[in-house]
């Protein structure tokens, strides 16, 4: 009898798809889901998304859009109304002065990053990427045919990136620098002075900078900052933003970019041959988010700070765990290397695997973010869940 599923030996995929790996964070979510389907009660510290519901005024705008039949194609980069709202919000909050032609909407921030990187870099270019990095940066760059030059940060300095560190990595082939402040996964925040200095360096050398601002509203230092305020350096600057974390809208898929008009046009050209416009209904919801009351951001930020303090204290109280204080985003990035060599654990991946399968706590191993000694814990969850997860971790790590 012929086997039902024959090995697809004839399947020859492209080099570019073989160059990249599936997202490590989505892989953890999938494995945790599988356990849950078996009836196992998993505490989820894996998913990188707010536990808050999308605010009601945003949901109502989407419902009104459906009822009003706003359900057809729009311009590829979003409606003029949405692009104006993006520009307006950024100008009010960060003192930028973009025009509509310098703004485009996408199907999530990841999509905007993908488009920007595909149009900017190719084989032979170097892209400076600070470590630890958000999983997708490296693979998006690789898909574009280029490679990242990894820039290690120092855990004892809270993984903070400085302009001097960036400068030391610049070569004549450097095409792009990727900044992500606050950072996923470390929560590190760059100082406004260092960000300004990086922009100056890049401007002087004609190097592009992508500033991923997906967590820009979740900055717990005294000063919320965007490079968009540095108007004199904007000719080589691409700002990528997202409504996902800011307004608890991860599933809606709405991101954006602010950049010089020729960059925006090229990104839209690529988008016109792939997804076309972001969902029309979501665009109406996004306008409501950007132009409506902003109190929801203030409230969520205050709660994240409370959760951060709780999880960091809880982790630091576990013997063997070291944890820096994240200054933004909603992740803790504890060092768990003290457990290597105990109970069959030899890496962060081993530890995260055992934590999930044996203690039923989902975390993401640091290998996906470019470091070997850490696991990422998303604390965007309720205080009760944090306590349940911390308890399980304490017991499990204590038993190793
Ligand atoms: C640093 C960073 N950039 C971009 C994104 C993309 O978010 P989205 O595509 O949901 O807007 C994420 C999501 O986790 C992220 O952590």
Coordinates of C-alpha atoms and ligand atoms in Angstrom, one line a residue:
X1 CA 0.0 0.0 0.0
X2 CA 1.2 3.5 -0.7
X3 CA 1.8 5.5 2.5
X4 CA -0.9 8.2 3.0
X5 CA 1.7 10.9 3.6
X6 CA 4.7 10.6 1.4
X7 CA 7.8 12.6 2.2
X8 CA 7.7 15.6 -0.1
X9 CA 11.1 14.8 -1.5
X10 CA 10.4 16.8 -4.7
X11 CA 9.5 19.9 -2.8
X12 CA 12.1 22.5 -3.4
X13 CA 11.5 25.7 -1.5
X14 CA 13.3 28.9 -2.2
X15 CA 16.6 29.8 -0.6
X16 CA 15.0 32.9 0.9
X17 CA 12.3 30.9 2.8
X18 CA 14.9 28.4 3.9
X19 CA 17.0 31.2 5.3
X20 CA 14.5 32.1 8.0
X21 CA 13.0 30.3 11.1
X22 CA 9.5 30.4 12.5
X23 CA 8.9 32.9 15.2
X24 CA 10.1 31.5 18.6
X25 CA 7.4 33.3 20.5
X26 CA 4.6 31.9 18.3
X27 CA 6.1 28.4 18.7
X28 CA 5.7 28.6 22.5
X29 CA 2.2 29.9 22.2
X30 CA 1.4 26.9 19.9
X31 CA 2.9 24.4 22.4
X32 CA 1.1 25.9 25.3
X33 CA -2.2 25.8 23.3
X34 CA -1.6 22.1 22.6
X35 CA -1.3 21.4 26.4
X36 CA -4.4 23.4 27.1
X37 CA -6.3 21.4 24.6
X38 CA -5.3 18.3 26.6
X39 CA -7.0 19.9 29.6
X40 CA -3.8 21.1 31.2
X41 CA -4.0 24.3 33.2
X42 CA -1.1 26.4 31.8
X43 CA 0.0 29.7 33.2
X44 CA 0.9 31.8 30.2
X45 CA 3.9 34.1 30.5
X46 CA 4.8 33.4 26.8
X47 CA 2.4 35.6 24.8
X48 CA 3.6 39.1 24.1
X49 CA 0.2 40.8 24.3
X50 CA -1.8 42.9 26.6
X51 CA -4.3 41.1 28.9
X52 CA -6.6 44.1 28.7
X53 CA -9.6 44.2 26.5
X54 CA -9.6 46.6 23.6
X55 CA -11.3 49.8 25.0
X56 CA -15.0 50.0 24.2
X57 CA -14.9 53.3 22.2
X58 CA -12.5 51.5 19.7
X59 CA -14.7 48.5 19.4
X60 CA -17.8 50.6 18.9
X61 CA -16.1 52.4 16.0
X62 CA -15.5 49.1 14.3
X63 CA -19.1 48.0 14.8
X64 CA -20.3 51.3 13.4
X65 CA -17.9 50.8 10.4
X66 CA -19.5 47.4 9.7
X67 CA -23.1 48.8 10.1
X68 CA -22.2 51.8 7.8
X69 CA -20.8 49.4 5.2
X70 CA -17.3 50.7 5.4
X71 CA -16.3 47.3 4.1
X72 CA -14.6 47.9 0.7
X73 CA -11.0 48.3 -0.4
X74 CA -9.3 51.5 0.6
X75 CA -6.0 53.1 -0.5
X76 CA -3.2 50.7 0.0
X77 CA -1.5 52.7 2.8
X78 CA -4.8 53.4 4.5
X79 CA -7.4 56.2 4.2
X80 CA -6.4 59.8 4.3
X81 CA -8.4 60.0 7.6
X82 CA -6.3 57.3 9.2
X83 CA -3.0 58.6 7.9
X84 CA -3.9 62.1 9.2
X85 CA -4.8 60.6 12.6
X86 CA -1.4 58.8 12.8
X87 CA 0.4 62.0 12.0
X88 CA -1.7 64.0 14.4
X89 CA -1.2 61.6 17.3
X90 CA 2.5 61.4 16.8
X91 CA 2.8 65.2 16.5
X92 CA 0.9 65.8 19.7
X93 CA 2.6 63.1 21.8
X94 CA 6.2 63.3 20.4
X95 CA 6.5 66.7 18.8
X96 CA 7.1 65.4 15.3
X97 CA 5.8 67.1 12.1
X98 CA 5.1 64.5 9.5
X99 CA 2.8 65.1 6.5
X100 CA 0.2 62.6 5.3
X101 CA 2.5 61.6 2.4
X102 CA 5.0 60.6 5.0
X103 CA 2.7 58.1 6.8
X104 CA 1.4 54.7 5.8
X105 CA -0.7 52.1 7.6
X106 CA 0.0 48.4 7.5
X107 CA -1.3 45.1 8.8
X108 CA 0.5 45.4 12.1
X109 CA 3.8 46.9 13.0
X110 CA 5.6 43.7 11.9
X111 CA 4.3 44.2 8.4
X112 CA 5.6 47.8 8.3
X113 CA 9.0 46.6 9.5
X114 CA 9.0 43.8 6.9
X115 CA 8.1 46.3 4.1
X116 CA 10.7 48.9 5.3
X117 CA 13.5 46.3 5.5
X118 CA 12.7 44.6 2.2
X119 CA 12.9 48.0 0.3
X120 CA 16.1 49.1 2.1
X121 CA 18.6 46.2 2.4
X122 CA 20.0 43.5 0.2
X123 CA 23.0 41.2 -0.2
X124 CA 26.2 42.8 1.0
X125 CA 24.6 45.3 3.3
X126 CA 25.2 45.2 7.0
X127 CA 22.4 45.8 9.5
X128 CA 23.3 46.6 13.1
X129 CA 21.0 44.8 15.5
X130 CA 21.4 45.2 19.3
X131 CA 21.2 42.0 21.4
X132 CA 18.9 40.8 22.9
X133 CA 16.7 41.5 19.9
X134 CA 13.0 40.9 19.1
X135 CA 12.9 37.6 17.3
X136 CA 11.6 38.8 13.9
X137 CA 14.2 41.5 13.2
X138 CA 16.9 39.0 12.3
X139 CA 14.7 36.8 10.1
X140 CA 13.2 39.7 8.3
X141 CA 16.7 41.0 7.5
X142 CA 17.7 37.5 6.4
X143 CA 14.7 37.2 4.2
X144 CA 15.8 40.5 2.5
X145 CA 19.1 38.7 1.6
X146 CA 21.2 40.6 4.1
X147 CA 22.7 39.8 7.5
X148 CA 22.7 41.3 10.9
X149 CA 25.8 42.4 12.7
X150 CA 24.9 41.6 16.3
X151 CA 25.7 44.2 18.9
X152 CA 25.9 42.8 22.4
X153 CA 24.7 44.8 25.3
X154 CA 25.7 44.4 28.9
X155 CA 23.3 42.8 31.4
X156 CA 25.0 44.6 34.3
X157 CA 24.0 47.9 32.6
X158 CA 20.4 46.8 32.2
X159 CA 21.0 45.8 28.6
X160 CA 21.0 49.6 27.8
X161 CA 22.3 50.5 24.4
X162 CA 24.5 53.6 24.0
X163 CA 25.5 55.6 21.0
X164 CA 29.2 54.7 21.6
X165 CA 28.3 51.0 21.3
X166 CA 26.5 51.6 18.0
X167 CA 29.4 53.7 16.7
X168 CA 31.9 50.9 17.3
X169 CA 30.0 48.6 15.0
X170 CA 29.7 51.0 12.0
X171 CA 31.6 50.0 8.9
X172 CA 31.5 51.3 5.3
X173 CA 28.9 48.5 4.6
X174 CA 26.5 49.5 7.3
X175 CA 23.2 50.3 5.7
X176 CA 20.8 50.2 8.6
X177 CA 20.6 50.4 12.3
X178 CA 17.7 48.9 14.1
X179 CA 16.6 50.5 17.4
X180 CA 13.9 49.2 19.6
X181 CA 13.3 51.3 22.8
X182 CA 11.7 50.2 25.0
X183 CA 13.0 46.8 24.0
X184 CA 11.4 43.5 23.6
X185 CA 12.6 41.3 25.3
X186 CA 14.8 43.2 27.9
X187 CA 12.6 46.2 28.6
X188 CA 15.7 48.3 28.2
X189 CA 15.2 52.0 27.4
X190 CA 17.7 54.1 25.6
X191 CA 18.3 57.6 26.9
X192 CA 17.1 60.4 24.7
X193 CA 20.7 61.6 24.6
X194 CA 21.9 58.3 23.2
X195 CA 19.1 58.1 20.7
X196 CA 19.9 61.6 19.5
X197 CA 23.5 60.7 19.2
X198 CA 22.8 57.6 17.2
X199 CA 20.6 59.7 14.9
X200 CA 23.4 62.2 14.5
X201 CA 25.9 59.5 13.7
X202 CA 23.6 57.9 11.1
X203 CA 22.7 61.2 9.6
X204 CA 26.3 62.2 9.1
X205 CA 27.2 58.9 7.5
X206 CA 24.0 58.4 5.4
X207 CA 23.0 55.3 7.3
X208 CA 19.3 54.5 7.8
X209 CA 17.8 54.0 11.2
X210 CA 14.6 52.1 11.9
X211 CA 13.2 53.0 15.3
X212 CA 10.7 50.4 16.3
X213 CA 8.3 52.3 18.6
X214 CA 5.8 49.5 19.3
X215 CA 6.3 50.0 23.1
X216 CA 6.9 53.8 23.0
X217 CA 3.9 54.4 25.3
X218 CA 5.1 51.8 27.7
X219 CA 8.1 53.6 28.8
X220 CA 8.3 53.7 32.6
X221 CA 11.1 56.2 32.9
X222 CA 10.3 59.9 33.5
X223 CA 10.6 60.9 29.8
X224 CA 8.7 59.3 27.0
X225 CA 10.8 59.9 23.8
X226 CA 10.6 59.4 20.1
X227 CA 13.3 60.2 17.6
X228 CA 10.5 61.8 15.6
X229 CA 11.1 64.9 17.6
X230 CA 14.6 65.2 16.1
X231 CA 13.3 66.8 12.9
X232 CA 16.8 67.7 11.7
X233 CA 17.7 64.0 11.3
X234 CA 14.6 62.7 9.7
X235 CA 16.0 62.2 6.2
X236 CA 17.3 58.8 7.1
X237 CA 14.8 57.9 9.8
X238 CA 11.9 55.4 9.6
X239 CA 9.6 55.2 12.6
X240 CA 7.5 52.1 13.0
X241 CA 4.6 52.1 15.3
X242 CA 1.7 49.9 16.2
X243 CA -1.6 50.0 17.9
X244 CA -1.2 46.4 19.1
X245 CA 0.3 47.1 22.5
X246 CA -0.6 50.7 23.0
X247 CA -4.4 50.2 22.7
X248 CA -4.5 46.4 23.5
X249 CA -5.3 45.7 19.8
X250 CA -2.9 42.8 18.9
X251 CA -5.5 40.9 16.9
X252 CA -6.8 43.8 14.9
X253 CA -3.5 44.1 13.0
X254 CA -2.8 47.8 12.6
X255 CA 0.7 49.3 12.4
X256 CA 2.2 52.2 10.7
X257 CA 5.4 53.9 9.5
X258 CA 6.5 57.5 9.4
X259 CA 9.3 58.2 7.0
X260 CA 10.4 60.4 4.0
X261 CA 7.8 60.2 1.2
X262 CA 9.9 58.2 -1.2
X263 CA 10.3 55.5 1.4
X264 CA 6.6 55.5 2.1
X265 CA 5.9 55.2 -1.6
X266 CA 8.2 52.2 -2.0
X267 CA 6.7 50.5 1.1
X268 CA 3.2 51.0 -0.4
X269 CA 4.4 49.6 -3.7
X270 CA 5.4 46.4 -2.0
X271 CA 2.3 46.3 0.1
X272 CA 0.2 46.9 -3.1
X273 CA 1.6 43.6 -4.4
X274 CA 0.9 41.6 -1.2
X275 CA -1.7 42.5 1.4
X276 CA -3.1 45.7 -0.1
X277 CA -4.8 47.9 2.5
X278 CA -5.2 47.0 6.2
X279 CA -8.8 45.9 6.9
X280 CA -11.2 48.8 6.3
X281 CA -13.1 48.2 9.5
X282 CA -9.9 48.2 11.6
X283 CA -8.9 51.5 10.0
X284 CA -12.0 53.1 11.4
X285 CA -11.3 51.6 14.8
X286 CA -7.7 52.9 14.6
X287 CA -8.9 56.4 13.9
X288 CA -11.1 56.2 17.0
X289 CA -8.1 54.9 19.0
X290 CA -5.8 57.7 17.8
X291 CA -8.2 60.5 18.0
X292 CA -10.3 59.4 21.0
X293 CA -9.6 59.7 24.7
X294 CA -6.1 58.6 25.6
X295 CA -6.8 57.8 29.3
X296 CA -6.7 54.1 28.5
X297 CA -3.0 54.3 27.8
X298 CA -2.3 56.1 31.1
X299 CA -4.3 53.5 33.0
X300 CA -2.7 50.5 31.3
X301 CA 0.7 51.9 31.8
X302 CA 0.1 52.4 35.6
X303 CA -1.0 48.8 35.9
X304 CA 2.0 47.5 33.9
X305 CA 4.3 49.3 36.3
X306 CA 2.5 47.6 39.3
X307 CA 2.8 44.2 37.6
X308 CA 6.5 44.8 36.7
X309 CA 7.4 45.6 40.2
X310 CA 5.6 42.5 41.5
X311 CA 7.1 40.1 39.0
X312 CA 10.6 41.4 39.4
X313 CA 10.4 41.2 43.1
X314 CA 8.9 37.7 42.9
X315 CA 11.7 36.5 40.5
X316 CA 14.5 38.0 42.5
X317 CA 13.1 36.2 45.6
X318 CA 13.8 32.8 43.9
X319 CA 17.2 31.6 44.8
X320 CA 19.4 31.4 41.7
X321 CA 17.4 33.8 39.6
X322 CA 18.8 37.2 38.7
X323 CA 16.6 39.9 37.1
X324 CA 17.4 43.3 35.8
X325 CA 14.7 46.0 36.2
X326 CA 12.9 46.5 32.9
X327 CA 12.2 50.2 32.2
X328 CA 9.6 49.6 29.6
X329 CA 7.4 47.2 27.6
X330 CA 5.9 44.3 29.6
X331 CA 8.6 41.7 29.8
X332 CA 11.0 40.5 32.5
X333 CA 14.2 38.9 31.2
X334 CA 15.7 37.0 34.1
X335 CA 19.1 35.2 34.0
X336 CA 18.6 31.6 34.8
X337 CA 22.1 30.3 34.1
X338 CA 22.5 29.3 37.7
X339 CA 20.3 26.3 37.0
X340 CA 22.3 25.0 34.1
X341 CA 23.9 21.6 34.9
X342 CA 21.1 20.7 37.3
X343 CA 18.2 18.2 36.7
X344 CA 18.9 17.7 33.0
X345 CA 18.8 21.5 32.3
X346 CA 21.7 22.7 30.2
X347 CA 20.3 25.7 28.4
X348 CA 17.6 28.3 28.6
X349 CA 15.7 26.3 26.0
X350 CA 15.9 23.2 28.2
X351 CA 14.7 25.2 31.2
X352 CA 11.8 26.8 29.3
X353 CA 10.8 23.4 27.9
X354 CA 10.8 21.8 31.3
X355 CA 9.0 24.8 32.9
X356 CA 6.2 24.3 30.3
X357 CA 5.9 20.5 30.3
X358 CA 6.6 19.9 34.0
X359 CA 5.5 23.0 35.8
X360 CA 3.0 24.2 33.2
X361 CA 4.3 27.7 32.9
X362 CA 4.9 29.1 29.4
X363 CA 8.0 31.3 28.9
X364 CA 10.2 32.0 25.9
X365 CA 13.8 30.8 26.0
X366 CA 16.4 33.5 25.4
X367 CA 18.0 31.7 22.4
X368 CA 15.3 33.2 20.2
X369 CA 16.4 36.7 21.3
X370 CA 20.1 36.1 20.9
X371 CA 21.1 35.3 24.5
X372 CA 21.8 32.0 26.1
X373 CA 21.2 32.6 29.8
X374 CA 17.7 34.1 30.0
X375 CA 14.0 33.4 29.6
X376 CA 11.4 36.0 28.7
X377 CA 8.4 36.4 31.0
X378 CA 5.5 38.4 29.8
X379 CA 3.9 40.0 32.8
X380 CA 0.9 41.4 30.8
X381 CA -1.4 39.3 32.8
X382 CA -3.4 39.5 36.0
X383 CA -1.8 39.8 39.4
X384 CA -3.4 36.4 40.3
X385 CA -1.9 34.7 37.3
X386 CA 1.5 36.2 38.1
X387 CA 1.3 34.8 41.6
X388 CA 0.2 31.4 40.3
X389 CA 3.1 31.3 37.8
X390 CA 5.7 32.6 40.2
X391 CA 4.6 29.9 42.8
X392 CA 5.0 27.2 40.2
X393 CA 8.4 28.5 39.1
X394 CA 9.6 28.8 42.7
X395 CA 8.6 25.2 43.4
X396 CA 10.0 23.8 40.1
X397 CA 13.3 25.7 40.2
X398 CA 13.7 24.8 43.9
X399 CA 13.4 21.1 43.0
X400 CA 16.2 21.2 40.4
Ligands
LIG1 C1 9.5 44.9 19.2 C2 8.3 44.6 18.5 N1 8.1 45.2 17.3 C3 7.1 44.9 16.5 C4 6.1 44.0 17.0 C5 4.9 43.8 16.1 O1 3.7 44.0 16.6 P1 2.4 44.0 15.7 O2 2.8 43.4 14.4 O3 1.4 43.3 16.5 O4 2.1 45.5 15.5 C6 6.2 43.4 18.2 C7 5.3 42.4 18.7 O5 5.5 41.6 19.6 C8 7.4 43.7 19.0 O6 7.6 43.1 20.2

